[in-house]
Coordinates of C-alpha atoms in Angstrom, one line a residue:
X238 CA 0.0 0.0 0.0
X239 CA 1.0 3.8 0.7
X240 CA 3.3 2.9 3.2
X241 CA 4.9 0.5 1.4
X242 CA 5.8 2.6 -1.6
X243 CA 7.3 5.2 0.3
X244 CA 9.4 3.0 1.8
X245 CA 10.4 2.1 -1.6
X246 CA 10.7 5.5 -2.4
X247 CA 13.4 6.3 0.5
X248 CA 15.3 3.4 -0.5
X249 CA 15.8 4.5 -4.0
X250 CA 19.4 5.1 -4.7
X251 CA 18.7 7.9 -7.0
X252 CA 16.6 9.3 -4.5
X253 CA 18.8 9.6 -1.6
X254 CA 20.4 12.9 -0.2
X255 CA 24.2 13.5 -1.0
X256 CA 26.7 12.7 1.3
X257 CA 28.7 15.8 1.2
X258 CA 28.1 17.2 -2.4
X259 CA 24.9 19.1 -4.9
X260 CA 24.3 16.8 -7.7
X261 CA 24.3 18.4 -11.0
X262 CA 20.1 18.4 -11.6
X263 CA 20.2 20.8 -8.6
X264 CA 21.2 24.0 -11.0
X265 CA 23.2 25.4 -8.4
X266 CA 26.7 27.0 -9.6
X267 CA 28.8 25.2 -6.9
X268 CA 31.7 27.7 -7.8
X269 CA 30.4 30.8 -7.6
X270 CA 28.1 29.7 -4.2
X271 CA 31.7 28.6 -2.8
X272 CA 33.6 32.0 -4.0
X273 CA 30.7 33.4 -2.0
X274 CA 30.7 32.4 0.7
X275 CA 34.2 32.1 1.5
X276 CA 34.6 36.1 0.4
X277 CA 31.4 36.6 3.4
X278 CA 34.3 35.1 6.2
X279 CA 35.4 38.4 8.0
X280 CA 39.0 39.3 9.1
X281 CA 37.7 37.3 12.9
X282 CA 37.2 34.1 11.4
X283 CA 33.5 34.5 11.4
X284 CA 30.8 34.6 8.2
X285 CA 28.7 37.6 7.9
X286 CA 25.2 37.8 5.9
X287 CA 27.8 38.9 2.7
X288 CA 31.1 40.1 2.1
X289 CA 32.2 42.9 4.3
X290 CA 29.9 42.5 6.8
X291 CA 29.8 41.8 10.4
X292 CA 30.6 38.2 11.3
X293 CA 27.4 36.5 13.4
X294 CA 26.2 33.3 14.5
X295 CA 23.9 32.1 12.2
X296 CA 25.8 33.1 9.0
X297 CA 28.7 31.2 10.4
X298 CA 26.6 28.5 10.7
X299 CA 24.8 28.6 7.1
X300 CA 28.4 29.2 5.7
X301 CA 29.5 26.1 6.7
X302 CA 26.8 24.3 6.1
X303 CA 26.7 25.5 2.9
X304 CA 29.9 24.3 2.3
X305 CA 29.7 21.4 3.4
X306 CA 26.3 20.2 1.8
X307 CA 28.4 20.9 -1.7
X308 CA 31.6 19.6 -0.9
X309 CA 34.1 22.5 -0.8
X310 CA 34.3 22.6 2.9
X311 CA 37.8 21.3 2.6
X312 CA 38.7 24.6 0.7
X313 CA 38.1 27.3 4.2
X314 CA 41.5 28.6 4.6
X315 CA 42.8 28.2 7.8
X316 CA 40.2 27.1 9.8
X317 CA 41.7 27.4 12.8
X318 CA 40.4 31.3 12.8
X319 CA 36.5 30.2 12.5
X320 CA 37.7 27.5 15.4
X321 CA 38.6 30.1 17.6
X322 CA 35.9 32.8 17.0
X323 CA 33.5 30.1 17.7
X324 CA 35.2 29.1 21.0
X325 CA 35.4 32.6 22.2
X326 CA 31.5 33.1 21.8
X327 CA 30.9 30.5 24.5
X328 CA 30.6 32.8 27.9
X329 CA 28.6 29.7 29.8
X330 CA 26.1 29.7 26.9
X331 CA 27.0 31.1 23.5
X332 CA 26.7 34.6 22.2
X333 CA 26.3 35.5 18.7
X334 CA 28.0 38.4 18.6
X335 CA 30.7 39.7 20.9
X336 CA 29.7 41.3 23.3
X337 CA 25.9 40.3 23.2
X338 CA 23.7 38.3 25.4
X339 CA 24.0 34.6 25.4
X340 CA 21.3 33.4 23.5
X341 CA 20.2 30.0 23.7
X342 CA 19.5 29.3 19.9
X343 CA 23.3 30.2 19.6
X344 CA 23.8 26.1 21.2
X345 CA 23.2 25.0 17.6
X346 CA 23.9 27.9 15.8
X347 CA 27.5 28.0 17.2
X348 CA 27.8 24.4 18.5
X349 CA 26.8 23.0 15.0
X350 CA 29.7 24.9 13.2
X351 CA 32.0 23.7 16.0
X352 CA 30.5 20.2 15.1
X353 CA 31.1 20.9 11.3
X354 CA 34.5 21.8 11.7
X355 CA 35.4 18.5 13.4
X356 CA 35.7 20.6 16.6
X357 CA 32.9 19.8 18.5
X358 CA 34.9 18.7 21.6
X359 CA 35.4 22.0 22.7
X360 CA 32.3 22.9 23.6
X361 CA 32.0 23.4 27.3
X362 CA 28.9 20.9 28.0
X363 CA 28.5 21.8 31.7
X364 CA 28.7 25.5 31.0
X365 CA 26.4 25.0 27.9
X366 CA 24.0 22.7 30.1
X367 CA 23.6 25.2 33.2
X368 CA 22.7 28.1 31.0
X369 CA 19.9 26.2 29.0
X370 CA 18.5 24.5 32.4
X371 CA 18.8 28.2 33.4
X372 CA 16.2 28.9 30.5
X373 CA 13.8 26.2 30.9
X374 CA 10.2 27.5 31.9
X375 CA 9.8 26.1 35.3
X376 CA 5.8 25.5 35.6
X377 CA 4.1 22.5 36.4
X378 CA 2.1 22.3 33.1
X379 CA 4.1 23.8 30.8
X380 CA 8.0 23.4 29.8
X381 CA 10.2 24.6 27.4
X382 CA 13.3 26.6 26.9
X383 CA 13.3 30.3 26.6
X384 CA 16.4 32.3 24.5
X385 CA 16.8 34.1 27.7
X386 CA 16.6 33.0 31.7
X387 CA 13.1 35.0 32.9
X388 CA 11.4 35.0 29.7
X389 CA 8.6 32.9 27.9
X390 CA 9.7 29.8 26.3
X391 CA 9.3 29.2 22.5
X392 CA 9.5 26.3 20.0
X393 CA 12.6 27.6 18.2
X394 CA 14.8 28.3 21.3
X395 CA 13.9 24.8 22.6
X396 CA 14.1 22.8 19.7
X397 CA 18.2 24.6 19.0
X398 CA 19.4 24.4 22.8
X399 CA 18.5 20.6 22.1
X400 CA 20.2 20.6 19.3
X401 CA 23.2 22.3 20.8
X402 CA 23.0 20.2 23.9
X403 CA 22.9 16.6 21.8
X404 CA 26.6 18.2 20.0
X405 CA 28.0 18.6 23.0
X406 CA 27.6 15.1 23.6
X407 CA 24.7 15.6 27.0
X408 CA 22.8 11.9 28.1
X409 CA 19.3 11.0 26.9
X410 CA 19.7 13.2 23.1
X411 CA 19.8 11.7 19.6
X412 CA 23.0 12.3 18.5
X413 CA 22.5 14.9 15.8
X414 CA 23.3 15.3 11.8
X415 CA 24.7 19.1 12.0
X416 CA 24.7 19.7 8.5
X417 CA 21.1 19.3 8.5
X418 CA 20.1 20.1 11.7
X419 CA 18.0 17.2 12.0
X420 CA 18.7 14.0 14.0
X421 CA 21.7 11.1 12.8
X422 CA 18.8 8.6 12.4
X423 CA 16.5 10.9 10.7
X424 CA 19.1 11.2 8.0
X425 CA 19.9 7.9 7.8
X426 CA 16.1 7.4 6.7
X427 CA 16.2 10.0 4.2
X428 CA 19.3 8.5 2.5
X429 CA 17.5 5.3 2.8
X430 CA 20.0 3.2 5.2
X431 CA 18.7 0.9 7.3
X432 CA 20.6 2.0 10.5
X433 CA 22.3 5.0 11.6
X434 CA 26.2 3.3 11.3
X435 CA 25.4 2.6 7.8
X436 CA 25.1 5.9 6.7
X437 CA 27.6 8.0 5.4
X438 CA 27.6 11.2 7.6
X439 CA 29.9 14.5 7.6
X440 CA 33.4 12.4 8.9
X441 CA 34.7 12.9 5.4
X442 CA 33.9 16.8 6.0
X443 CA 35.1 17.2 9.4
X444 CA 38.6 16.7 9.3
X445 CA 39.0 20.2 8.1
X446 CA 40.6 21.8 11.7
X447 CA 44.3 20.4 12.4
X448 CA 43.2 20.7 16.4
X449 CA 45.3 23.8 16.1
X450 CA 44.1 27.6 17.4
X451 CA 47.2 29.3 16.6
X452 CA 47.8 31.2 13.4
X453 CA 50.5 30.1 10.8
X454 CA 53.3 31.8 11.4

């Protein structure tokens, strides 16, 4: 029946999402997207909406995951500088800016480009952890996690300071596909693998970072 065809449909090879690169059908100019995006990094380390501008969380993120989803990741020069602008935005949770606010949305926004990078180990978990459990709406009824401590809770903050949360490796969370912000076994399905350790993920991607934060001398 139904069900049964779109299982077939998930398990089609030529249906299947790419492991790290735009197929051709897609129309998207891979080099000029690329050239883009890597003229948007600022002189920080971090990506801004476009060339020139101010580097910010979630252009950082979309950069590299951007990059990554075509397969030119590989070509950010020195990424030791996007590394260590990421690192410094943690300040218990993670800022998106310097000197803003930390921001609870900026867990996946921030983590996930750690995570992209193949340095997701350096996110502070029991920093990271207190802030969010420092945001969660404490009522008897209702939960969630708010962007801020004190204020209302929302769908989006709670669903990214999960996200963040399962990168930084906390108990009880699907581990997470960063390049699609969706979970490791929800990906898995859509590229039509039976279990999650049979699917190709983002490894290939994420040996980018040396481990080093110092600049070339």
């Amino acid at each position: 029946g139904r069900r049964t065809a779109a299982r077939r449909s998930v398990s089609d090879p030529s249906r299947t999402l790419p492991a790290g690169a735009v197929p051709p059908s897609s129309g998207i100019d891979v080099e000029r997207a690329t050239r883009y995006v890597l003229e948007s990094r600022g002189f920080d380390g971090g990506f801004g909406l476009g060339p020139g501008q101010e580097s910010h969380g979630g252009s950082t993120f979309t950069g590299l995951a951007a990059l990554a989803l075509m397969g030119t990741l590989r070509r950010l020069p020195q990424p030791q500088r996007t590394v260590r602008w990421c690192v410094e935005r943690q300040v218990g949770g993670f800022q998106g800016r310097p000197n803003k606010d930390e921001d609870t949305c900026y867990s996946f926004w921030i983590g996930g480009s750690l995570a992209l990078l193949g340095a997701a180990t350096l996110l502070q978990r029991a920093a990271l952890s207190a802030f969010c459990l420092s945001c969660q709406f404490a009522h008897p009824t209702f939960g969630g996690i708010a962007k801020h401590p004190d204020t209302r809770p929302d769908l989006l903050h709670t669903h990214y300071a999960l996200c963040g949360l399962s990168l930084a490796g906390a108990a009880g969370l699907a581990p997470l596909e960063p390049r699609l912000g969706i979970t490791a076994r929800a990906a898995a399905r859509a590229r039509g693998c039976e279990a999650e350790g049979e699917c190709q993920t983002c490894e290939e991607e994420t040996t980018v970072w040396d481990g080093s934060l110092r600049e070339p001398g």
